[in-house]
């Protein structure tokens, strides 16, 4: 309980800081540069543009170059994106933006499975470089907003990683530092959909957190009240109208739609994001999951097969978390729809193996796969094996959860079958 409370305390400053690091992203790149920016890029050389714009992040030439790189990043083409980011670093060696983008690439390598720590050191090194360069820019220049954006963003990302690693003191320190630079940014920028992004995040989560974690109500009383409905509407406006932050808004909307049980909206958005970035494991995983939940069997099956194929080929970001999702979907369809118990057993076992590999034995896909294996064993009249699967699911499931009830019910039914078998055996002697 203490650790959980420390984690939730960390969420509060990081929640406010999300406003800043997303605004920092808002200044660095989007899949589609505006026609005006493209026109200026054609009319002026890079050096001309550099002279005309006081802030690098407002330079349309830089926006165009960063746009291409960020597209590659979201599609998990990290090597190609890295070339573009390093070119920006060469062109602007004293500016924090290229270092921040290099760190952002490392962060998206972490996103599919936050338990993987091999990217942590490189990520933190890039964010530390961002901080050093941004501090120099802040001290030396008359324009405070640009370096403050990057300082807030870098500290917020560091805090987010530290909270994932349960390094609560470091997370809280990073959040506090980010809030310090948040103050320098307040009141700057035009009232565009880009800046509405932070408001949307805050409004949604400021109401969501105390409802999910009532223990935090006294702490949240010190902050402005949130409004989930308004926050969701604001994020939808950003997702539809913003130039820079639309992808990040959609990333959060996917999670919000799922939390609010708005599965049809989650499906439509996940499908669009997967179609736009077909090699992004996070978006493809969400597409598979939402297609499954909304009963679109053909699409869920194809997505699941794609995911397992990409895991087998070793594509970036495709690993056990996505694998257990995909394997369970295929196991479920083969058992329930096609009555192909051999294939169902194969996929359920894959889901179990992926869950063990990712140390996720309390995950729903793991538990449901165990119950599925038990049902198949029961169909085959291998009651001892069935009982082992059900008992394992019962042991691992949270009490009063759906899987716990299913496992207990299956165990009771199986015990009745075995009692009837014993009675029948005695009568036939």
GROMACS .gro file of N, CA and C in nm, residues 8-152:
model
  435
    8UNK      N    1   0.126   0.682  -0.674
    8UNK     CA    2   0.018   0.772  -0.707
    8UNK      C    3   0.055   0.917  -0.677
    9UNK      N    4   0.135   0.940  -0.571
    9UNK     CA    5   0.182   1.076  -0.546
    9UNK      C    6   0.269   1.124  -0.661
   10UNK      N    7   0.343   1.033  -0.719
   10UNK     CA    8   0.427   1.070  -0.833
   10UNK      C    9   0.343   1.107  -0.953
   11UNK      N   10   0.227   1.043  -0.968
   11UNK     CA   11   0.142   1.071  -1.083
   11UNK      C   12   0.099   1.217  -1.087
   12UNK      N   13   0.075   1.277  -0.969
   12UNK     CA   14   0.017   1.410  -0.966
   12UNK      C   15   0.104   1.514  -1.035
   13UNK      N   16   0.234   1.529  -0.994
   13UNK     CA   17   0.314   1.626  -1.068
   13UNK      C   18   0.336   1.586  -1.213
   14UNK      N   19   0.349   1.457  -1.239
   14UNK     CA   20   0.372   1.415  -1.377
   14UNK      C   21   0.249   1.443  -1.462
   15UNK      N   22   0.131   1.432  -1.403
   15UNK     CA   23   0.010   1.463  -1.476
   15UNK      C   24   0.012   1.607  -1.523
   16UNK      N   25   0.048   1.699  -1.433
   16UNK     CA   26   0.055   1.839  -1.473
   16UNK      C   27   0.165   1.863  -1.574
   17UNK      N   28   0.274   1.788  -1.560
   17UNK     CA   29   0.386   1.805  -1.650
   17UNK      C   30   0.355   1.753  -1.789
   18UNK      N   31   0.261   1.657  -1.800
   18UNK     CA   32   0.222   1.610  -1.933
   18UNK      C   33   0.185   1.725  -2.024
   19UNK      N   34   0.125   1.829  -1.965
   19UNK     CA   35   0.092   1.947  -2.044
   19UNK      C   36   0.215   2.000  -2.115
   20UNK      N   37   0.326   2.003  -2.043
   20UNK     CA   38   0.446   2.063  -2.098
   20UNK      C   39   0.519   1.977  -2.197
   21UNK      N   40   0.535   1.848  -2.164
   21UNK     CA   41   0.615   1.770  -2.259
   21UNK      C   42   0.538   1.745  -2.387
   22UNK      N   43   0.405   1.741  -2.380
   22UNK     CA   44   0.331   1.729  -2.503
   22UNK      C   45   0.336   1.858  -2.582
   23UNK      N   46   0.338   1.974  -2.514
   23UNK     CA   47   0.354   2.099  -2.586
   23UNK      C   48   0.492   2.107  -2.650
   24UNK      N   49   0.590   2.047  -2.582
   24UNK     CA   50   0.722   2.043  -2.644
   24UNK      C   51   0.718   1.963  -2.772
   25UNK      N   52   0.648   1.848  -2.766
   25UNK     CA   53   0.631   1.769  -2.888
   25UNK      C   54   0.556   1.849  -2.993
   26UNK      N   55   0.465   1.934  -2.946
   26UNK     CA   56   0.385   2.010  -3.040
   26UNK      C   57   0.470   2.104  -3.123
   27UNK      N   58   0.587   2.135  -3.075
   27UNK     CA   59   0.673   2.227  -3.149
   27UNK      C   60   0.776   2.155  -3.235
   28UNK      N   61   0.775   2.021  -3.232
   28UNK     CA   62   0.886   1.953  -3.299
   28UNK      C   63   0.849   1.870  -3.419
   29UNK      N   64   0.723   1.832  -3.437
   29UNK     CA   65   0.698   1.753  -3.557
   29UNK      C   66   0.560   1.692  -3.563
   30UNK      N   67   0.509   1.673  -3.686
   30UNK     CA   68   0.379   1.613  -3.710
   30UNK      C   69   0.384   1.545  -3.845
   31UNK      N   70   0.299   1.446  -3.869
   31UNK     CA   71   0.306   1.377  -3.996
   31UNK      C   72   0.286   1.464  -4.118
   32UNK      N   73   0.215   1.579  -4.105
   32UNK     CA   74   0.185   1.656  -4.224
   32UNK      C   75   0.216   1.803  -4.203
   33UNK      N   76   0.323   1.856  -4.262
   33UNK     CA   77   0.351   1.998  -4.251
   33UNK      C   78   0.246   2.079  -4.326
   34UNK      N   79   0.219   2.199  -4.276
   34UNK     CA   80   0.119   2.282  -4.341
   34UNK      C   81   0.168   2.330  -4.477
   35UNK      N   82   0.071   2.369  -4.559
   35UNK     CA   83   0.106   2.418  -4.691
   35UNK      C   84   0.191   2.543  -4.681
   36UNK      N   85   0.160   2.628  -4.581
   36UNK     CA   86   0.238   2.750  -4.565
   36UNK      C   87   0.381   2.719  -4.532
   37UNK      N   88   0.402   2.623  -4.442
   37UNK     CA   89   0.538   2.587  -4.404
   37UNK      C   90   0.612   2.530  -4.524
   38UNK      N   91   0.544   2.444  -4.601
   38UNK     CA   92   0.609   2.386  -4.717
   38UNK      C   93   0.646   2.493  -4.817
   39UNK      N   94   0.558   2.593  -4.833
   39UNK     CA   95   0.584   2.699  -4.928
   39UNK      C   96   0.707   2.780  -4.886
   40UNK      N   97   0.715   2.811  -4.757
   40UNK     CA   98   0.830   2.887  -4.710
   40UNK      C   99   0.958   2.807  -4.727
   41UNK      N  100   0.947   2.674  -4.704
   41UNK     CA  101   1.065   2.591  -4.722
   41UNK      C  102   1.115   2.594  -4.864
   42UNK      N  103   1.025   2.614  -4.958
   42UNK     CA  104   1.069   2.619  -5.097
   42UNK      C  105   1.126   2.756  -5.133
   43UNK      N  106   1.073   2.861  -5.068
   43UNK     CA  107   1.113   2.995  -5.108
   43UNK      C  108   1.245   3.040  -5.046
   44UNK      N  109   1.282   2.982  -4.931
   44UNK     CA  110   1.400   3.028  -4.861
   44UNK      C  111   1.494   2.911  -4.833
   45UNK      N  112   1.621   2.942  -4.834
   45UNK     CA  113   1.720   2.841  -4.799
   45UNK      C  114   1.718   2.818  -4.649
   46UNK      N  115   1.788   2.713  -4.605
   46UNK     CA  116   1.793   2.685  -4.461
   46UNK      C  117   1.853   2.801  -4.383
   47UNK      N  118   1.957   2.861  -4.437
   47UNK     CA  119   2.021   2.972  -4.366
   47UNK      C  120   1.929   3.093  -4.360
   48UNK      N  121   1.851   3.116  -4.467
   48UNK     CA  122   1.756   3.227  -4.465
   48UNK      C  123   1.649   3.205  -4.358
   49UNK      N  124   1.600   3.080  -4.351
   49UNK     CA  125   1.498   3.049  -4.251
   49UNK      C  126   1.554   3.063  -4.111
   50UNK      N  127   1.678   3.021  -4.089
   50UNK     CA  128   1.739   3.031  -3.957
   50UNK      C  129   1.747   3.177  -3.911
   51UNK      N  130   1.771   3.267  -4.006
   51UNK     CA  131   1.780   3.409  -3.972
   51UNK      C  132   1.643   3.469  -3.942
   52UNK      N  133   1.540   3.415  -4.004
   52UNK     CA  134   1.408   3.475  -3.992
   52UNK      C  135   1.335   3.433  -3.865
   53UNK      N  136   1.374   3.320  -3.806
   53UNK     CA  137   1.300   3.268  -3.691
   53UNK      C  138   1.388   3.268  -3.567
   54UNK      N  139   1.334   3.331  -3.461
   54UNK     CA  140   1.410   3.340  -3.337
   54UNK      C  141   1.420   3.206  -3.266
   55UNK      N  142   1.320   3.122  -3.282
   55UNK     CA  143   1.319   2.992  -3.216
   55UNK      C  144   1.328   2.882  -3.320
   56UNK      N  145   1.416   2.787  -3.297
   56UNK     CA  146   1.433   2.676  -3.391
   56UNK      C  147   1.304   2.600  -3.408
   57UNK      N  148   1.229   2.581  -3.301
   57UNK     CA  149   1.109   2.500  -3.309
   57UNK      C  150   0.998   2.565  -3.391
   58UNK      N  151   1.010   2.694  -3.418
   58UNK     CA  152   0.912   2.761  -3.503
   58UNK      C  153   0.958   2.772  -3.648
   59UNK      N  154   1.077   2.723  -3.677
   59UNK     CA  155   1.134   2.731  -3.811
   59UNK      C  156   1.065   2.627  -3.900
   60UNK      N  157   0.993   2.669  -4.004
   60UNK     CA  158   0.921   2.571  -4.087
   60UNK      C  159   1.013   2.472  -4.156
   61UNK      N  160   1.136   2.514  -4.189
   61UNK     CA  161   1.229   2.420  -4.249
   61UNK      C  162   1.264   2.307  -4.154
   62UNK      N  163   1.283   2.340  -4.026
   62UNK     CA  164   1.312   2.239  -3.925
   62UNK      C  165   1.189   2.150  -3.904
   63UNK      N  166   1.071   2.210  -3.904
   63UNK     CA  167   0.949   2.132  -3.887
   63UNK      C  168   0.935   2.026  -3.996
   64UNK      N  169   0.967   2.066  -4.119
   64UNK     CA  170   0.956   1.971  -4.230
   64UNK      C  171   1.054   1.856  -4.212
   65UNK      N  172   1.179   1.889  -4.175
   65UNK     CA  173   1.279   1.784  -4.156
   65UNK      C  174   1.244   1.695  -4.038
   66UNK      N  175   1.199   1.755  -3.928
   66UNK     CA  176   1.163   1.676  -3.810
   66UNK      C  177   1.039   1.590  -3.836
   67UNK      N  178   0.949   1.641  -3.920
   67UNK     CA  179   0.827   1.566  -3.953
   67UNK      C  180   0.860   1.431  -4.014
   68UNK      N  181   0.947   1.430  -4.111
   68UNK     CA  182   0.985   1.304  -4.176
   68UNK      C  183   1.046   1.207  -4.076
   69UNK      N  184   1.132   1.260  -3.990
   69UNK     CA  185   1.198   1.173  -3.891
   69UNK      C  186   1.098   1.118  -3.791
   70UNK      N  187   1.004   1.199  -3.747
   70UNK     CA  188   0.907   1.154  -3.648
   70UNK      C  189   0.812   1.052  -3.709
   71UNK      N  190   0.778   1.069  -3.837
   71UNK     CA  191   0.700   0.965  -3.905
   71UNK      C  192   0.772   0.832  -3.899
   72UNK      N  193   0.901   0.834  -3.926
   72UNK     CA  194   0.981   0.711  -3.921
   72UNK      C  195   0.984   0.655  -3.779
   73UNK      N  196   0.995   0.743  -3.682
   73UNK     CA  197   0.998   0.700  -3.542
   73UNK      C  198   0.870   0.627  -3.505
   74UNK      N  199   0.754   0.688  -3.535
   74UNK     CA  200   0.626   0.626  -3.499
   74UNK      C  201   0.607   0.494  -3.571
   75UNK      N  202   0.668   0.478  -3.686
   75UNK     CA  203   0.655   0.351  -3.759
   75UNK      C  204   0.767   0.254  -3.724
   76UNK      N  205   0.840   0.284  -3.619
   76UNK     CA  206   0.945   0.197  -3.565
   76UNK      C  207   1.057   0.170  -3.667
   77UNK      N  208   1.083   0.267  -3.750
   77UNK     CA  209   1.199   0.263  -3.840
   77UNK      C  210   1.308   0.348  -3.775
   78UNK      N  211   1.360   0.295  -3.666
   78UNK     CA  212   1.447   0.374  -3.580
   78UNK      C  213   1.580   0.409  -3.646
   79UNK      N  214   1.634   0.319  -3.724
   79UNK     CA  215   1.763   0.348  -3.788
   79UNK      C  216   1.750   0.465  -3.885
   80UNK      N  217   1.642   0.465  -3.965
   80UNK     CA  218   1.621   0.575  -4.058
   80UNK      C  219   1.593   0.705  -3.984
   81UNK      N  220   1.513   0.699  -3.877
   81UNK     CA  221   1.484   0.819  -3.799
   81UNK      C  222   1.611   0.873  -3.735
   82UNK      N  223   1.697   0.782  -3.689
   82UNK     CA  224   1.821   0.823  -3.623
   82UNK      C  225   1.909   0.905  -3.717
   83UNK      N  226   1.913   0.868  -3.844
   83UNK     CA  227   1.992   0.944  -3.941
   83UNK      C  228   1.941   1.088  -3.950
   84UNK      N  229   1.808   1.103  -3.955
   84UNK     CA  230   1.749   1.236  -3.964
   84UNK      C  231   1.775   1.317  -3.837
   85UNK      N  232   1.760   1.254  -3.721
   85UNK     CA  233   1.783   1.325  -3.596
   85UNK      C  234   1.928   1.368  -3.582
   86UNK      N  235   2.019   1.284  -3.625
   86UNK     CA  236   2.161   1.319  -3.614
   86UNK      C  237   2.199   1.430  -3.712
   87UNK      N  238   2.128   1.436  -3.826
   87UNK     CA  239   2.150   1.549  -3.916
   87UNK      C  240   2.106   1.678  -3.848
   88UNK      N  241   1.992   1.676  -3.778
   88UNK     CA  242   1.948   1.794  -3.704
   88UNK      C  243   2.047   1.830  -3.595
   89UNK      N  244   2.105   1.729  -3.532
   89UNK     CA  245   2.205   1.757  -3.427
   89UNK      C  246   2.330   1.821  -3.487
   90UNK      N  247   2.368   1.776  -3.607
   90UNK     CA  248   2.482   1.836  -3.676
   90UNK      C  249   2.453   1.982  -3.713
   91UNK      N  250   2.330   2.005  -3.758
   91UNK     CA  251   2.293   2.140  -3.802
   91UNK      C  252   2.274   2.234  -3.683
   92UNK      N  253   2.224   2.180  -3.570
   92UNK     CA  254   2.200   2.263  -3.452
   92UNK      C  255   2.270   2.199  -3.331
   93UNK      N  256   2.403   2.203  -3.327
   93UNK     CA  257   2.476   2.130  -3.223
   93UNK      C  258   2.453   2.182  -3.081
   94UNK      N  259   2.410   2.308  -3.068
   94UNK     CA  260   2.392   2.366  -2.936
   94UNK      C  261   2.245   2.376  -2.895
   95UNK      N  262   2.159   2.317  -2.975
   95UNK     CA  263   2.016   2.325  -2.943
   95UNK      C  264   1.967   2.194  -2.883
   96UNK      N  265   1.874   2.200  -2.785
   96UNK     CA  266   1.829   2.076  -2.718
   96UNK      C  267   1.735   1.989  -2.802
   97UNK      N  268   1.671   2.046  -2.906
   97UNK     CA  269   1.569   1.971  -2.979
   97UNK      C  270   1.620   1.838  -3.036
   98UNK      N  271   1.735   1.835  -3.108
   98UNK     CA  272   1.778   1.706  -3.164
   98UNK      C  273   1.805   1.600  -3.057
   99UNK      N  274   1.861   1.643  -2.944
   99UNK     CA  275   1.888   1.546  -2.835
   99UNK      C  276   1.756   1.494  -2.778
  100UNK      N  277   1.659   1.584  -2.768
  100UNK     CA  278   1.530   1.542  -2.717
  100UNK      C  279   1.465   1.439  -2.810
  101UNK      N  280   1.474   1.462  -2.940
  101UNK     CA  281   1.415   1.368  -3.036
  101UNK      C  282   1.486   1.233  -3.032
  102UNK      N  283   1.618   1.235  -3.014
  102UNK     CA  284   1.691   1.109  -2.999
  102UNK      C  285   1.643   1.034  -2.874
  103UNK      N  286   1.618   1.109  -2.767
  103UNK     CA  287   1.565   1.046  -2.646
  103UNK      C  288   1.424   0.996  -2.664
  104UNK      N  289   1.343   1.071  -2.740
  104UNK     CA  290   1.206   1.029  -2.767
  104UNK      C  291   1.204   0.895  -2.841
  105UNK      N  292   1.298   0.876  -2.933
  105UNK     CA  293   1.308   0.748  -3.004
  105UNK      C  294   1.335   0.634  -2.907
  106UNK      N  295   1.424   0.658  -2.810
  106UNK     CA  296   1.451   0.554  -2.709
  106UNK      C  297   1.327   0.527  -2.625
  107UNK      N  298   1.250   0.632  -2.596
  107UNK     CA  299   1.128   0.613  -2.517
  107UNK      C  300   1.030   0.522  -2.590
  108UNK      N  301   1.015   0.543  -2.721
  108UNK     CA  302   0.919   0.461  -2.795
  108UNK      C  303   0.968   0.317  -2.811
  109UNK      N  304   1.095   0.293  -2.791
  109UNK     CA  305   1.144   0.156  -2.785
  109UNK      C  306   1.099   0.089  -2.654
  110UNK      N  307   1.078   0.170  -2.551
  110UNK     CA  308   1.034   0.119  -2.421
  110UNK      C  309   0.883   0.096  -2.418
  111UNK      N  310   0.807   0.176  -2.494
  111UNK     CA  311   0.660   0.178  -2.485
  111UNK      C  312   0.595   0.039  -2.497
  112UNK      N  313   0.632  -0.047  -2.592
  112UNK     CA  314   0.561  -0.175  -2.605
  112UNK      C  315   0.569  -0.264  -2.481
  113UNK      N  316   0.678  -0.255  -2.407
  113UNK     CA  317   0.694  -0.335  -2.285
  113UNK      C  318   0.780  -0.256  -2.188
  114UNK      N  319   0.717  -0.186  -2.096
  114UNK     CA  320   0.790  -0.097  -2.006
  114UNK      C  321   0.876  -0.172  -1.905
  115UNK      N  322   0.866  -0.305  -1.901
  115UNK     CA  323   0.953  -0.382  -1.811
  115UNK      C  324   1.095  -0.397  -1.868
  116UNK      N  325   1.111  -0.375  -1.998
  116UNK     CA  326   1.243  -0.387  -2.061
  116UNK      C  327   1.327  -0.265  -2.026
  117UNK      N  328   1.445  -0.287  -1.970
  117UNK     CA  329   1.527  -0.177  -1.919
  117UNK      C  330   1.653  -0.149  -2.002
  118UNK      N  331   1.673  -0.222  -2.111
  118UNK     CA  332   1.799  -0.208  -2.183
  118UNK      C  333   1.814  -0.074  -2.255
  119UNK      N  334   1.703  -0.001  -2.272
  119UNK     CA  335   1.712   0.130  -2.337
  119UNK      C  336   1.722   0.245  -2.237
  120UNK      N  337   1.715   0.213  -2.109
  120UNK     CA  338   1.707   0.319  -2.007
  120UNK      C  339   1.828   0.412  -2.009
  121UNK      N  340   1.947   0.356  -2.011
  121UNK     CA  341   2.068   0.440  -2.000
  121UNK      C  342   2.081   0.536  -2.117
  122UNK      N  343   2.056   0.487  -2.238
  122UNK     CA  344   2.066   0.574  -2.355
  122UNK      C  345   1.958   0.681  -2.351
  123UNK      N  346   1.837   0.642  -2.312
  123UNK     CA  347   1.728   0.738  -2.300
  123UNK      C  348   1.763   0.848  -2.201
  124UNK      N  349   1.811   0.809  -2.084
  124UNK     CA  350   1.845   0.908  -1.981
  124UNK      C  351   1.961   0.997  -2.024
  125UNK      N  352   2.058   0.940  -2.096
  125UNK     CA  353   2.170   1.020  -2.143
  125UNK      C  354   2.123   1.128  -2.240
  126UNK      N  355   2.032   1.094  -2.332
  126UNK     CA  356   1.980   1.193  -2.426
  126UNK      C  357   1.899   1.301  -2.353
  127UNK      N  358   1.820   1.262  -2.254
  127UNK     CA  359   1.742   1.360  -2.180
  127UNK      C  360   1.833   1.450  -2.096
  128UNK      N  361   1.939   1.394  -2.040
  128UNK     CA  362   2.035   1.476  -1.965
  128UNK      C  363   2.105   1.575  -2.058
  129UNK      N  364   2.139   1.533  -2.179
  129UNK     CA  365   2.199   1.624  -2.276
  129UNK      C  366   2.101   1.734  -2.314
  130UNK      N  367   1.974   1.696  -2.328
  130UNK     CA  368   1.870   1.795  -2.356
  130UNK      C  369   1.866   1.900  -2.246
  131UNK      N  370   1.872   1.856  -2.123
  131UNK     CA  371   1.865   1.947  -2.008
  131UNK      C  372   1.985   2.041  -2.005
  132UNK      N  373   2.104   1.988  -2.028
  132UNK     CA  374   2.225   2.072  -2.026
  132UNK      C  375   2.217   2.181  -2.133
  133UNK      N  376   2.182   2.144  -2.255
  133UNK     CA  377   2.176   2.240  -2.364
  133UNK      C  378   2.063   2.341  -2.343
  134UNK      N  379   1.950   2.293  -2.291
  134UNK     CA  380   1.837   2.384  -2.267
  134UNK      C  381   1.871   2.484  -2.157
  135UNK      N  382   1.942   2.441  -2.053
  135UNK     CA  383   1.983   2.533  -1.947
  135UNK      C  384   2.076   2.641  -2.000
  136UNK      N  385   2.167   2.602  -2.088
  136UNK     CA  386   2.257   2.701  -2.149
  136UNK      C  387   2.178   2.800  -2.232
  137UNK      N  388   2.082   2.750  -2.308
  137UNK     CA  389   1.999   2.837  -2.392
  137UNK      C  390   1.916   2.930  -2.305
  138UNK      N  391   1.868   2.879  -2.194
  138UNK     CA  392   1.787   2.960  -2.102
  138UNK      C  393   1.871   3.072  -2.041
  139UNK      N  394   1.994   3.040  -2.004
  139UNK     CA  395   2.081   3.139  -1.941
  139UNK      C  396   2.131   3.244  -2.039
  140UNK      N  397   2.151   3.203  -2.163
  140UNK     CA  398   2.217   3.291  -2.260
  140UNK      C  399   2.120   3.374  -2.343
  141UNK      N  400   1.998   3.329  -2.363
  141UNK     CA  401   1.910   3.393  -2.460
  141UNK      C  402   1.801   3.475  -2.396
  142UNK      N  403   1.741   3.561  -2.478
  142UNK     CA  404   1.631   3.643  -2.430
  142UNK      C  405   1.497   3.571  -2.445
  143UNK      N  406   1.496   3.462  -2.522
  143UNK     CA  407   1.373   3.385  -2.541
  143UNK      C  408   1.371   3.268  -2.443
  144UNK      N  409   1.285   3.275  -2.344
  144UNK     CA  410   1.282   3.177  -2.236
  144UNK      C  411   1.189   3.059  -2.265
  145UNK      N  412   1.090   3.080  -2.352
  145UNK     CA  413   0.987   2.979  -2.370
  145UNK      C  414   1.044   2.851  -2.430
  146UNK      N  415   1.126   2.865  -2.535
  146UNK     CA  416   1.177   2.747  -2.604
  146UNK      C  417   1.260   2.657  -2.513
  147UNK      N  418   1.361   2.708  -2.444
  147UNK     CA  419   1.436   2.617  -2.354
  147UNK      C  420   1.350   2.565  -2.240
  148UNK      N  421   1.253   2.645  -2.193
  148UNK     CA  422   1.167   2.597  -2.084
  148UNK      C  423   1.083   2.479  -2.130
  149UNK      N  424   1.036   2.481  -2.256
  149UNK     CA  425   0.964   2.367  -2.310
  149UNK      C  426   1.047   2.240  -2.299
  150UNK      N  427   1.171   2.248  -2.345
  150UNK     CA  428   1.254   2.128  -2.349
  150UNK      C  429   1.297   2.083  -2.210
  151UNK      N  430   1.319   2.179  -2.119
  151UNK     CA  431   1.351   2.141  -1.981
  151UNK      C  432   1.232   2.069  -1.917
  152UNK      N  433   1.113   2.122  -1.936
  152UNK     CA  434   0.993   2.057  -1.882
  152UNK      C  435   0.974   1.919  -1.942
   0.00000   0.00000   0.00000
